[in-house]
N, CA, C and O atoms as a Tinker XYZ file with bonds, in Angstrom:
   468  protein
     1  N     85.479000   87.107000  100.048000    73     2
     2  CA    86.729000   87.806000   99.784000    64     1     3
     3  C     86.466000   89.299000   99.805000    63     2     4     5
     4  O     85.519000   89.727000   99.146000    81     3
     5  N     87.089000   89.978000  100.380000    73     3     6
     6  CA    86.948000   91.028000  100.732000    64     5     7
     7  C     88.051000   91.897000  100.677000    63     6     8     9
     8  O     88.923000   91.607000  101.496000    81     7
     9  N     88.379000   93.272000   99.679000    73     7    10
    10  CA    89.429000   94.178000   99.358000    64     9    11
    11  C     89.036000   95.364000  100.075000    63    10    12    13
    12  O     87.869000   95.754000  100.109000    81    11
    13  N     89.770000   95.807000  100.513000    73    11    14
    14  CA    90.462000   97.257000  101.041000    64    13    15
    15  C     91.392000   98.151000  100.380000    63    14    16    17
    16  O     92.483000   97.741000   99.983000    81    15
    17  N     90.985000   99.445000  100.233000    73    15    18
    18  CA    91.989000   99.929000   99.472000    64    17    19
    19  C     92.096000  101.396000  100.097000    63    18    20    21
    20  O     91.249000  102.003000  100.752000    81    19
    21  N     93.215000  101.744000   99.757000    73    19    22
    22  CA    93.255000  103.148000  100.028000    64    21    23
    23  C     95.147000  104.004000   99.010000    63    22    24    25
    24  O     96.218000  103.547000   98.611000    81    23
    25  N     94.514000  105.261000   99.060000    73    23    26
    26  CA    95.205000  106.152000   98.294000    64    25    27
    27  C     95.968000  107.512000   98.236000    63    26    28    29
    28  O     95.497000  108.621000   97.986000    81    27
    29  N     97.115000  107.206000   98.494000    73    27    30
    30  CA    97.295000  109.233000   99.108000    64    29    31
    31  C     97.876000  109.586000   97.236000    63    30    32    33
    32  O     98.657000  108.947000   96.532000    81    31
    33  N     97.186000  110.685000   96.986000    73    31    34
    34  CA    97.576000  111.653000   95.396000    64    33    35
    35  C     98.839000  112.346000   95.915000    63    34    36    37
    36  O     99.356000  112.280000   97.030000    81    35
    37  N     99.151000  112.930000   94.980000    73    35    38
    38  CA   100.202000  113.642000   94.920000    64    37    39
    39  C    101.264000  114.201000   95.846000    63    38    40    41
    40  O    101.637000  115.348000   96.089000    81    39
    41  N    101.789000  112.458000   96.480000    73    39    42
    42  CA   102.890000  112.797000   97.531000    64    41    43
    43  C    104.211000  113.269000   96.311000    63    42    44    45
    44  O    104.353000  113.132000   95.096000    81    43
    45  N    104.993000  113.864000   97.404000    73    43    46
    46  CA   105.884000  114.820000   96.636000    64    45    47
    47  C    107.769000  114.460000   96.720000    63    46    48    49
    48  O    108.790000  115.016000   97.126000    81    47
    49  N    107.345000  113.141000   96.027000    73    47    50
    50  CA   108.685000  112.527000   95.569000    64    49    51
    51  C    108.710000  111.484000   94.535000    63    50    52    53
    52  O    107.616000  111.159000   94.073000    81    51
    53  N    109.548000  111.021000   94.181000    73    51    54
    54  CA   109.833000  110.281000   92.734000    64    53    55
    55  C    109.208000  109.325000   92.625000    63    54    56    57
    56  O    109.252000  108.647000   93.651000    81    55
    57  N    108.269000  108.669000   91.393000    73    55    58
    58  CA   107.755000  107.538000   91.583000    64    57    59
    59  C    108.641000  106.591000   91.794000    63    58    60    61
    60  O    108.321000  105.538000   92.346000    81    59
    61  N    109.856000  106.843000   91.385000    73    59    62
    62  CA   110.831000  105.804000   90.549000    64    61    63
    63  C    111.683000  105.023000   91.739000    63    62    64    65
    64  O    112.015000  103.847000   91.895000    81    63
    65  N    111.879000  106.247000   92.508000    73    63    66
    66  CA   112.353000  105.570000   94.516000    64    65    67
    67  C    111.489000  105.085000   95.247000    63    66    68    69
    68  O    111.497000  104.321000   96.213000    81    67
    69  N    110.564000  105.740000   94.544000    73    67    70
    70  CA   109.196000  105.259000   95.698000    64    69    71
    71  C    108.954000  103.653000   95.408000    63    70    72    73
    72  O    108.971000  102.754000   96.249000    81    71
    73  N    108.711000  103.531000   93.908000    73    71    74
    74  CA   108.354000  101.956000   94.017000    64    73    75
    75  C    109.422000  100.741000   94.579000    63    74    76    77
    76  O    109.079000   99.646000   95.025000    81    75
    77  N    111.234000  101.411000   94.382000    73    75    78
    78  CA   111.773000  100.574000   95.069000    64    77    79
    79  C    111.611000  100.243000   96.187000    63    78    80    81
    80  O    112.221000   99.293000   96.679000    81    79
    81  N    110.747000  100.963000   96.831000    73    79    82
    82  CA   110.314000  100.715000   98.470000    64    81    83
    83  C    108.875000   99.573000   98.700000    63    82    84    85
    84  O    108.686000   98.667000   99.511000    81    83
    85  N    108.078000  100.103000   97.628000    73    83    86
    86  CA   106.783000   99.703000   97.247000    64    85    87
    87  C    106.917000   98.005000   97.032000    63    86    88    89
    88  O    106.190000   97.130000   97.501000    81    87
    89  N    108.041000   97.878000   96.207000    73    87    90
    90  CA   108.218000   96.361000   95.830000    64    89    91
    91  C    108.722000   95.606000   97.149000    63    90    92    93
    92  O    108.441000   94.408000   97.116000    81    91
    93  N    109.364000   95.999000   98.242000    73    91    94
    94  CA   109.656000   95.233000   99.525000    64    93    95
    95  C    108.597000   94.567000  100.301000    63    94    96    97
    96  O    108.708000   93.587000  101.037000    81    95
    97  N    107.535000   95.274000  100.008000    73    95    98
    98  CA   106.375000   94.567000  101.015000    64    97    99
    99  C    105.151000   94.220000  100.187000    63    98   100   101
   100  O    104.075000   94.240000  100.786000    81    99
   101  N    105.159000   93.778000   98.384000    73    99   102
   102  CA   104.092000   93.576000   97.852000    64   101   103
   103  C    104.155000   91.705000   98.174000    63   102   104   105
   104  O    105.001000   90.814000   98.250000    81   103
   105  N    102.335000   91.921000   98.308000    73   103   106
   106  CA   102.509000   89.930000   99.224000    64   105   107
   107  C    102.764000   89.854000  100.064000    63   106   108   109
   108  O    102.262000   88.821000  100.506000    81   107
   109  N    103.441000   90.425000  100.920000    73   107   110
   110  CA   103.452000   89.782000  102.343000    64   109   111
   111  C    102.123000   90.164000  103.452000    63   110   112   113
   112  O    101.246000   90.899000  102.997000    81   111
   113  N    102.035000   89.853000  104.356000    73   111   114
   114  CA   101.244000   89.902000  105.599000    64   113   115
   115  C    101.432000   91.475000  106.177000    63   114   116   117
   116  O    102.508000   92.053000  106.336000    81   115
   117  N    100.160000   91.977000  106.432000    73   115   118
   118  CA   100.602000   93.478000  106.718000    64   117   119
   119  C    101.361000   93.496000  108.022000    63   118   120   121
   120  O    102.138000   94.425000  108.241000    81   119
   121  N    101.149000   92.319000  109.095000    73   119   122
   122  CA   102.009000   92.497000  110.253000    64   121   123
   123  C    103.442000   92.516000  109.435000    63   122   124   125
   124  O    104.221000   93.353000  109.891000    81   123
   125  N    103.824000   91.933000  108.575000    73   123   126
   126  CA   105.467000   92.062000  108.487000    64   125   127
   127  C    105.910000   93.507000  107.567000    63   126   128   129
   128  O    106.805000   94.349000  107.642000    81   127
   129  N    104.934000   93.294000  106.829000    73   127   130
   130  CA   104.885000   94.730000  105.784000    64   129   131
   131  C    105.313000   95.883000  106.831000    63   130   132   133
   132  O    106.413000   96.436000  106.856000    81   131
   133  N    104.107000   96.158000  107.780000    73   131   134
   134  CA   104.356000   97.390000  108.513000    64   133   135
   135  C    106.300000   97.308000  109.289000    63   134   136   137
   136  O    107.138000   98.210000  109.294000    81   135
   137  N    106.387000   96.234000  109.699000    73   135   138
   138  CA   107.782000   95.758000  110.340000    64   137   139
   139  C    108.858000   96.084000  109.032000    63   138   140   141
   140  O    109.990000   96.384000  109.411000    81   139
   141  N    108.722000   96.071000  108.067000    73   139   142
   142  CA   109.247000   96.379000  106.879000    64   141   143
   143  C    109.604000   97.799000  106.946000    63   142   144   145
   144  O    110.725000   98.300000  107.034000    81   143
   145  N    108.300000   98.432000  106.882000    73   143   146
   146  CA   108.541000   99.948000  106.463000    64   145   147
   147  C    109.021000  100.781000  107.842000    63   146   148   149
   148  O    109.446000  101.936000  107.815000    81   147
   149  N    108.871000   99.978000  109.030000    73   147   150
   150  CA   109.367000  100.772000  110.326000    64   149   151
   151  C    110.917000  101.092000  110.172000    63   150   152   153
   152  O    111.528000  102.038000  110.670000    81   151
   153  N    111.446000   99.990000  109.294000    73   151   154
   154  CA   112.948000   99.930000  109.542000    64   153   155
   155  C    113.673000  100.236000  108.080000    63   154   156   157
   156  O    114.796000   99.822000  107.788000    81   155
   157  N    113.073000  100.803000  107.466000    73   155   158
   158  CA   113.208000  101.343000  105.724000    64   157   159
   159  C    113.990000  103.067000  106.551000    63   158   160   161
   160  O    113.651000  103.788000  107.490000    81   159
   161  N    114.784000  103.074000  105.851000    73   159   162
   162  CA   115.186000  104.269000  106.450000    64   161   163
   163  C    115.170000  105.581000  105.015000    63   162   164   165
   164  O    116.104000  106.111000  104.414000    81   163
   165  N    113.690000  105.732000  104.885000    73   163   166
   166  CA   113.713000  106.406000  103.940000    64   165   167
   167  C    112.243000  107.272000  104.235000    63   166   168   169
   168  O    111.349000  106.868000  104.978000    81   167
   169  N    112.232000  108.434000  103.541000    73   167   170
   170  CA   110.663000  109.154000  103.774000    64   169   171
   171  C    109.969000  108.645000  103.031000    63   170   172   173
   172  O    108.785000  108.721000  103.358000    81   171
   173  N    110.213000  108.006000  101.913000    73   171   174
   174  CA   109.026000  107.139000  101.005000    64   173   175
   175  C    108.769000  105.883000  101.727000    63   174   176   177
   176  O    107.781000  105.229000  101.393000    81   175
   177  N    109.460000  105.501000  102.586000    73   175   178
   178  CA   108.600000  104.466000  103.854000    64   177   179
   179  C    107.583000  104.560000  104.274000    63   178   180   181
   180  O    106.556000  103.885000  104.213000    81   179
   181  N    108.086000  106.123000  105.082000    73   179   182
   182  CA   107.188000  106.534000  106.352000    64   181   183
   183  C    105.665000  106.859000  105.270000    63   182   184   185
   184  O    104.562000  106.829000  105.816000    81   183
   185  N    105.763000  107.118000  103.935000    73   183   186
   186  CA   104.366000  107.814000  102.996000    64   185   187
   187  C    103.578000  106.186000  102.651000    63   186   188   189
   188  O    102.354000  106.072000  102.713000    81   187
   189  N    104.268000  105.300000  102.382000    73   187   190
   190  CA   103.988000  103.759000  102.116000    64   189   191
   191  C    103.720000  103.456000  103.412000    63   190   192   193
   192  O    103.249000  102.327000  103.274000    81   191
   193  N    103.698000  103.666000  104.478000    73   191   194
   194  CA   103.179000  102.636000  105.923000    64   193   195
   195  C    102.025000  103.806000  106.349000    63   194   196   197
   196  O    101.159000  103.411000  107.129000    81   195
   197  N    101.952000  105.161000  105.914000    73   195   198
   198  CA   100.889000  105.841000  105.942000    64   197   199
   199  C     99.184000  105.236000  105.203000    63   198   200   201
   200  O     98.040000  105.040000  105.611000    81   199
   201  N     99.729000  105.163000  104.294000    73   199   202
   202  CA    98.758000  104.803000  102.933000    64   201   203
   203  C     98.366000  102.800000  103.153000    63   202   204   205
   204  O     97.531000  102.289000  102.407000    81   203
   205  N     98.890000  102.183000  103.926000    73   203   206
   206  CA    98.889000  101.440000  104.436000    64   205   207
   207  C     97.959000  101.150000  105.462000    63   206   208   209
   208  O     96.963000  100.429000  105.391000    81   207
   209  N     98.593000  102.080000  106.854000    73   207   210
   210  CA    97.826000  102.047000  107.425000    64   209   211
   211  C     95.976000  102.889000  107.450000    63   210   212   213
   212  O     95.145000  103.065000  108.340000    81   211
   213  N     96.024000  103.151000  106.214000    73   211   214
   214  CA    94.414000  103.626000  106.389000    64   213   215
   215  C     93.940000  102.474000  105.895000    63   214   216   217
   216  O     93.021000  102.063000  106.604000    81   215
   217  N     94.257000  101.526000  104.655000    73   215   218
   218  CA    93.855000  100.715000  103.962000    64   217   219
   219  C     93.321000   99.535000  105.621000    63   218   220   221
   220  O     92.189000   99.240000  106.004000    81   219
   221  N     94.443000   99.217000  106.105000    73   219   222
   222  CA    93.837000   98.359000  107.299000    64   221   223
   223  C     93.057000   99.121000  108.291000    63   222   224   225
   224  O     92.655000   98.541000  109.299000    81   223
   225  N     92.784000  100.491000  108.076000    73   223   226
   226  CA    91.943000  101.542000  109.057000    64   225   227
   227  C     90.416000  100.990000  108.467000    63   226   228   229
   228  O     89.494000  100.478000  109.103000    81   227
   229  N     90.534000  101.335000  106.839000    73   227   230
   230  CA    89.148000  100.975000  105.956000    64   229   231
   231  C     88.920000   99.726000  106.434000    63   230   232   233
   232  O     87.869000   99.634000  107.069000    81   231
   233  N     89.494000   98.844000  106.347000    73   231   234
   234  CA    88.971000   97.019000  106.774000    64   233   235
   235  C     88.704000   97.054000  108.565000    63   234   236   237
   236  O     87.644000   96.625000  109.023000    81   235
   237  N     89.576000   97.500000  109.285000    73   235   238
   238  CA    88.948000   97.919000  110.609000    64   237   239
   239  C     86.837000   98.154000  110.349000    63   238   240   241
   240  O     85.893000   97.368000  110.435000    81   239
   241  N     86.967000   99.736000  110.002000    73   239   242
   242  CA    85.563000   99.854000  109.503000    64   241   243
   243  C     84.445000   99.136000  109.430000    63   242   244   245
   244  O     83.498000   98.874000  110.171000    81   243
   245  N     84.922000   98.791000  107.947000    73   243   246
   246  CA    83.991000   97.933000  107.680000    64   245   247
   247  C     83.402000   96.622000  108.604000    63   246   248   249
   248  O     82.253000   96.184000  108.657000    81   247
   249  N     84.663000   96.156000  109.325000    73   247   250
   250  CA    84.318000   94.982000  110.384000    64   249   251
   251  C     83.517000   95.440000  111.819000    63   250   252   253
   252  O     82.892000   94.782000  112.651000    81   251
   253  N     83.817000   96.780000  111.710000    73   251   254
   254  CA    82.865000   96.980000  113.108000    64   253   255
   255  C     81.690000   97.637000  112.579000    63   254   256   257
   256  O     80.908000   97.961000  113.473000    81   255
   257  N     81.301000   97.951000  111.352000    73   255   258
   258  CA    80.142000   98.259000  110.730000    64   257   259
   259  C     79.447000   97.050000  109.980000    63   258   260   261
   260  O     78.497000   97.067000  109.197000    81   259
   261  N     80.157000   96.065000  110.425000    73   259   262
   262  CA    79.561000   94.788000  109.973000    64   261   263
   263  C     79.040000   94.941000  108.474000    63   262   264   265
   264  O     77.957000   94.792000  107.909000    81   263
   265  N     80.149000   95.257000  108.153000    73   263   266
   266  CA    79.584000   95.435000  105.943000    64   265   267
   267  C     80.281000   94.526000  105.446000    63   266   268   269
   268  O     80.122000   94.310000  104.245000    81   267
   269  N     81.341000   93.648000  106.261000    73   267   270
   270  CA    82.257000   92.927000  105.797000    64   269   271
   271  C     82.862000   91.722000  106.907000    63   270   272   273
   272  O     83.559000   92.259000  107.767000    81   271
   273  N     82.797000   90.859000  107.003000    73   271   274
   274  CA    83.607000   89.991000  107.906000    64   273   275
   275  C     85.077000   89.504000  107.892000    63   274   276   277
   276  O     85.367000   88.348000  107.585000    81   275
   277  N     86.010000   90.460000  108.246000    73   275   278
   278  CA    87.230000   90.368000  107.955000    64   277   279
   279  C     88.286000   89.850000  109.289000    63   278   280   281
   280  O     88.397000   90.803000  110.060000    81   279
   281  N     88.745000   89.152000  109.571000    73   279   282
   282  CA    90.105000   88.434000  110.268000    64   281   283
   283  C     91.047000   89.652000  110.294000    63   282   284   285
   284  O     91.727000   89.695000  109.269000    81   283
   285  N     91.295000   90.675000  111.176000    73   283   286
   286  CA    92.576000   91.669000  110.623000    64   285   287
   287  C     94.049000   91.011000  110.684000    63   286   288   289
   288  O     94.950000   91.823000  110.475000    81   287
   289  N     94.414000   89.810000  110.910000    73   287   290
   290  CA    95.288000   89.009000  111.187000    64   289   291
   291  C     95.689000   88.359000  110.144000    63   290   292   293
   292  O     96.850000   88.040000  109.889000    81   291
   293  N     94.709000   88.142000  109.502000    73   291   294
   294  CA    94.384000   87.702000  107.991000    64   293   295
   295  C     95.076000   88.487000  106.889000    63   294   296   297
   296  O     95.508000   87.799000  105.964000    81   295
   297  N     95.243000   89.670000  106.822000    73   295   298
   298  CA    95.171000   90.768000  105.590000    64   297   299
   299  C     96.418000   90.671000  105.239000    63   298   300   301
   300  O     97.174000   90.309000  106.141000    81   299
   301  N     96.974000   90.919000  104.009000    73   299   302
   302  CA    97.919000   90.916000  103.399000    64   301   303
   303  C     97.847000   91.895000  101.992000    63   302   304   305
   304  O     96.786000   92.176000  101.434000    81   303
   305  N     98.795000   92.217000  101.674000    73   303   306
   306  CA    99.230000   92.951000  100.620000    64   305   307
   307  C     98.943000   92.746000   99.752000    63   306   308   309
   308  O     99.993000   92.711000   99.110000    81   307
   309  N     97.752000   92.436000   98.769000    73   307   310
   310  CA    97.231000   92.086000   97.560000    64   309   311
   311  C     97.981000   92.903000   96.303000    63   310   312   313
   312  O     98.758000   92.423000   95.477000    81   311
   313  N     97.538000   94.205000   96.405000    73   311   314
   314  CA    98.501000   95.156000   95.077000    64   313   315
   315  C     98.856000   96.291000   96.123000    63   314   316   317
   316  O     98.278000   96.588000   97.169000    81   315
   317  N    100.040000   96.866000   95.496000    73   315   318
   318  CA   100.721000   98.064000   95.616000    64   317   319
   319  C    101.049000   98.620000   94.411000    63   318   320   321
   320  O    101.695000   97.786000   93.777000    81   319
   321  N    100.862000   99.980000   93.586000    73   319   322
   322  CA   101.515000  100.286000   92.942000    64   321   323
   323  C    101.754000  101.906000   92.530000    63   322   324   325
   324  O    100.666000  102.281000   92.093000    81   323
   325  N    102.498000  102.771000   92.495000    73   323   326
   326  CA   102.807000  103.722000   92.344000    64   325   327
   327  C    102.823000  104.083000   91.108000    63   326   328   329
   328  O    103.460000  103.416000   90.293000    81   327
   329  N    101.954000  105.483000   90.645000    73   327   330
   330  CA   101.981000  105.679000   89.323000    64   329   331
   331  C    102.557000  107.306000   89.324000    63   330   332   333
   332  O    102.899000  107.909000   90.342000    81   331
   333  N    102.578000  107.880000   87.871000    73   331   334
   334  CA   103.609000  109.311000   88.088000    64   333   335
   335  C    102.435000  110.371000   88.410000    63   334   336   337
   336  O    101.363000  110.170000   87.839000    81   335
   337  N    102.523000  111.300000   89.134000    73   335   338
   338  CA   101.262000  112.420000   89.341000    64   337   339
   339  C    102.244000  113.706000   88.865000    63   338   340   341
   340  O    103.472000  113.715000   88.781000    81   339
   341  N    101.560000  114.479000   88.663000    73   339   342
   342  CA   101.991000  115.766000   88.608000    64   341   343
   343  C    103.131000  115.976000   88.573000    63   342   344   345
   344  O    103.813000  115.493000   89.478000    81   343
   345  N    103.890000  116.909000   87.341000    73   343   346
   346  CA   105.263000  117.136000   87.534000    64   345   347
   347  C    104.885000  118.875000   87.651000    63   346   348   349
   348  O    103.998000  119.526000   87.100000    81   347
   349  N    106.125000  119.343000   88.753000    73   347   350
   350  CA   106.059000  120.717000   88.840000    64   349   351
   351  C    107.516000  121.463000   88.038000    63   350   352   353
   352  O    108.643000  121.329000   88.514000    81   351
   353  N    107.220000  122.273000   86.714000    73   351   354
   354  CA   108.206000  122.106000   85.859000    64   353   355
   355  C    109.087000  123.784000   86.307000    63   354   356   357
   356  O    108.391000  124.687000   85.842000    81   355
   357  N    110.115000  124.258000   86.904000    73   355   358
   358  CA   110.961000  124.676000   86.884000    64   357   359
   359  C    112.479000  125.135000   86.068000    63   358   360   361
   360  O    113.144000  124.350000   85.392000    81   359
   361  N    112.736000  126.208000   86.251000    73   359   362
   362  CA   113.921000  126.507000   85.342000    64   361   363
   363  C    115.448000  126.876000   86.254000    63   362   364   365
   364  O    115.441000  127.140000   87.456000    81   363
   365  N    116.426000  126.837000   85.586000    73   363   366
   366  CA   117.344000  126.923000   86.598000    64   365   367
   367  C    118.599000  127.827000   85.786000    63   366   368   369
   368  O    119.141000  127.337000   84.796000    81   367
   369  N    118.902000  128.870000   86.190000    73   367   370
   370  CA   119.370000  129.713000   85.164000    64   369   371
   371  C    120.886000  129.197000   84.914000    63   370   372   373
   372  O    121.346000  128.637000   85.909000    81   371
   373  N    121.772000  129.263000   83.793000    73   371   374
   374  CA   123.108000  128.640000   83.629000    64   373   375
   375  C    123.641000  129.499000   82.268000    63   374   376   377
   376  O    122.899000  130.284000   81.678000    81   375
   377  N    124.674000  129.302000   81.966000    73   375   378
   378  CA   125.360000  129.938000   81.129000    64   377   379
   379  C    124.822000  130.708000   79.915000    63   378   380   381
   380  O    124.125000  130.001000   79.188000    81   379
   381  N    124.975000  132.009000   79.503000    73   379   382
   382  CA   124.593000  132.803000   78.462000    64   381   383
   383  C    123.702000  133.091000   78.324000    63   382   384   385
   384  O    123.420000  133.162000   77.128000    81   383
   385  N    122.821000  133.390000   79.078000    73   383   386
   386  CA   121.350000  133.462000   79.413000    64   385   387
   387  C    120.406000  132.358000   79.069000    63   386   388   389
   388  O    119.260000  132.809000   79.053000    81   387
   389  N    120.448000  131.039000   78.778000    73   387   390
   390  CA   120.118000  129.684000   78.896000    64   389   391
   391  C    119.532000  129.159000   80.430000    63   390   392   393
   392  O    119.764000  129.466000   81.599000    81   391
   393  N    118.818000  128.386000   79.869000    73   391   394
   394  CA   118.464000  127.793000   81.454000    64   393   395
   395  C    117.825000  126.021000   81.420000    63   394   396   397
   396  O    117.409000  125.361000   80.467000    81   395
   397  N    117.929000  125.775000   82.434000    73   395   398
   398  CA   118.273000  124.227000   82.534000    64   397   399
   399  C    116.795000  123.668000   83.337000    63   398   400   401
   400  O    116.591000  124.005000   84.503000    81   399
   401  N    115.858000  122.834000   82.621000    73   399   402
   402  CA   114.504000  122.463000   83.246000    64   401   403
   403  C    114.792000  121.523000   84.582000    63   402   404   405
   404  O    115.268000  120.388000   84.532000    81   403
   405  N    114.447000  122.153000   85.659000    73   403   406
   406  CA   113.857000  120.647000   86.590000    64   405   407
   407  C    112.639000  120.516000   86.716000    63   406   408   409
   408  O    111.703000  121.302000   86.569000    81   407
   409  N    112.738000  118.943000   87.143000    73   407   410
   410  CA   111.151000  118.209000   87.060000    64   409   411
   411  C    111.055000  118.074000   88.604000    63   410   412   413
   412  O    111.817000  117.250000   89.111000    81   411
   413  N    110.266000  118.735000   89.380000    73   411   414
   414  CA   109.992000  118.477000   90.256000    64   413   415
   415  C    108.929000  116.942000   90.436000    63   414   416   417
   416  O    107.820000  117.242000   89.995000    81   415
   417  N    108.935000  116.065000   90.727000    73   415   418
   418  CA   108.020000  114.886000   90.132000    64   417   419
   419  C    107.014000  114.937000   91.658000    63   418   420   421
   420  O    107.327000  115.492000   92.712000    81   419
   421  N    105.778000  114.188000   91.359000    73   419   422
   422  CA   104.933000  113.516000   92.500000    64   421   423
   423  C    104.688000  112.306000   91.723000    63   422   424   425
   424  O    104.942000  111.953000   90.571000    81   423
   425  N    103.893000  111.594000   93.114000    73   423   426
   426  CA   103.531000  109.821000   92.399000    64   425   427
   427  C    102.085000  110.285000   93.477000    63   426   428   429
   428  O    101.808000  111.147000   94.311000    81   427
   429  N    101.259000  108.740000   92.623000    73   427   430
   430  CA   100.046000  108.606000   93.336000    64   429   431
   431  C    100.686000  107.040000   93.962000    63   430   432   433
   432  O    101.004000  106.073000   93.269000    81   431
   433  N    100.746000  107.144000   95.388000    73   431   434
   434  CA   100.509000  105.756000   95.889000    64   433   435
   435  C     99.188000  105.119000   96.418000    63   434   436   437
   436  O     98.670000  105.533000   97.456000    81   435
   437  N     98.488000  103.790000   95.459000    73   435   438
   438  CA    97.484000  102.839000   95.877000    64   437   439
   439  C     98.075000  101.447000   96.596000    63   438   440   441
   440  O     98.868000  100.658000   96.081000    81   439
   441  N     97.542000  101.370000   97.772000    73   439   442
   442  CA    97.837000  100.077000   98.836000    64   441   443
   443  C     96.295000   99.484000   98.417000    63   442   444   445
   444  O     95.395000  100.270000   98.118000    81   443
   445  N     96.046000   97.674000   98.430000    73   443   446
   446  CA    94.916000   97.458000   98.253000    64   445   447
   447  C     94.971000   96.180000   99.153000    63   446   448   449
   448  O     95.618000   95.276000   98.625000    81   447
   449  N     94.485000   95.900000  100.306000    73   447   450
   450  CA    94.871000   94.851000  101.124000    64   449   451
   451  C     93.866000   93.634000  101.024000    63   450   452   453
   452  O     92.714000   93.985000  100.770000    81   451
   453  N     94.017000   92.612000  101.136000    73   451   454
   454  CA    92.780000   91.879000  101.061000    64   453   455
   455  C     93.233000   90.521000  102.374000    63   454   456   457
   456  O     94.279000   90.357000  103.003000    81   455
   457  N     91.853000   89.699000  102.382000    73   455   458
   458  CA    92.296000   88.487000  103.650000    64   457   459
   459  C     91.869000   86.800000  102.457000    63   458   460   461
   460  O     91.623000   85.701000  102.954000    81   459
   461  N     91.886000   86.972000  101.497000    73   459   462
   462  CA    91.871000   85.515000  100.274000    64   461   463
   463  C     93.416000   85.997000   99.148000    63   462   464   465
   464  O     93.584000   86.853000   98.279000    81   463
   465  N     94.065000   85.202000   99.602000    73   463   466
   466  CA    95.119000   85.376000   98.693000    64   465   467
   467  C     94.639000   84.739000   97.003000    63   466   468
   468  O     95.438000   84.806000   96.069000    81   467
């Protein structure tokens, strides 16, 4: 049994949209996963089929460096999960000299693919 993983830090949008995207393709087969996120019409797709595709880049690797004997036909979506990274904290000026905080948010997205369910 053999895991793959990979990780992009501090992409620069909400964890909270992001995982609704994240949860569409946890478990399935990365051939359908990727078919998933082609047709997600969102930029937290296109960052989830990024982070994706290195994870099956890493298992590529390893199979032609013979560190691992992996089926790429095989691989499937073991974990996905998005956690909160960095908030960039901002002010926004409004009535009486008062001012109003935004949270600029980031998430860390981890893809971890494996071929033994």
């Amino acid at each position: 049994m053999a895991e793959f993983k990979a990780i992009k830090k501090s992409a620069p949008m909400s964890p909270r949209k992001t995982r609704l995207v994240a949860d569409l393709i946890r478990g399935k087969k990365v051939g359908e996963a990727i078919g998933i996120l082609n047709n997600v019409e969102s930029p937290r797709g296109k960052a989830i089929l990024k982070v994706l595709n290195s994870a099956v880049a890493n298992a590529n690797f390893a199979n032609e460096n013979k560190d691992a004997k992996v089926n790429l036909d095989d691989l499937f979506v073991k974990q996905i999960f998005v956690n909160e990274g960095t908030m960039l904290k901002r002010m926004h000026p409004r009535a009486k000299g008062s001012g109003y905080r935004i949270l600029k948010r980031s998430c860390h997205i981890t893809v971890v693919v494996s071929d033994e369910r």
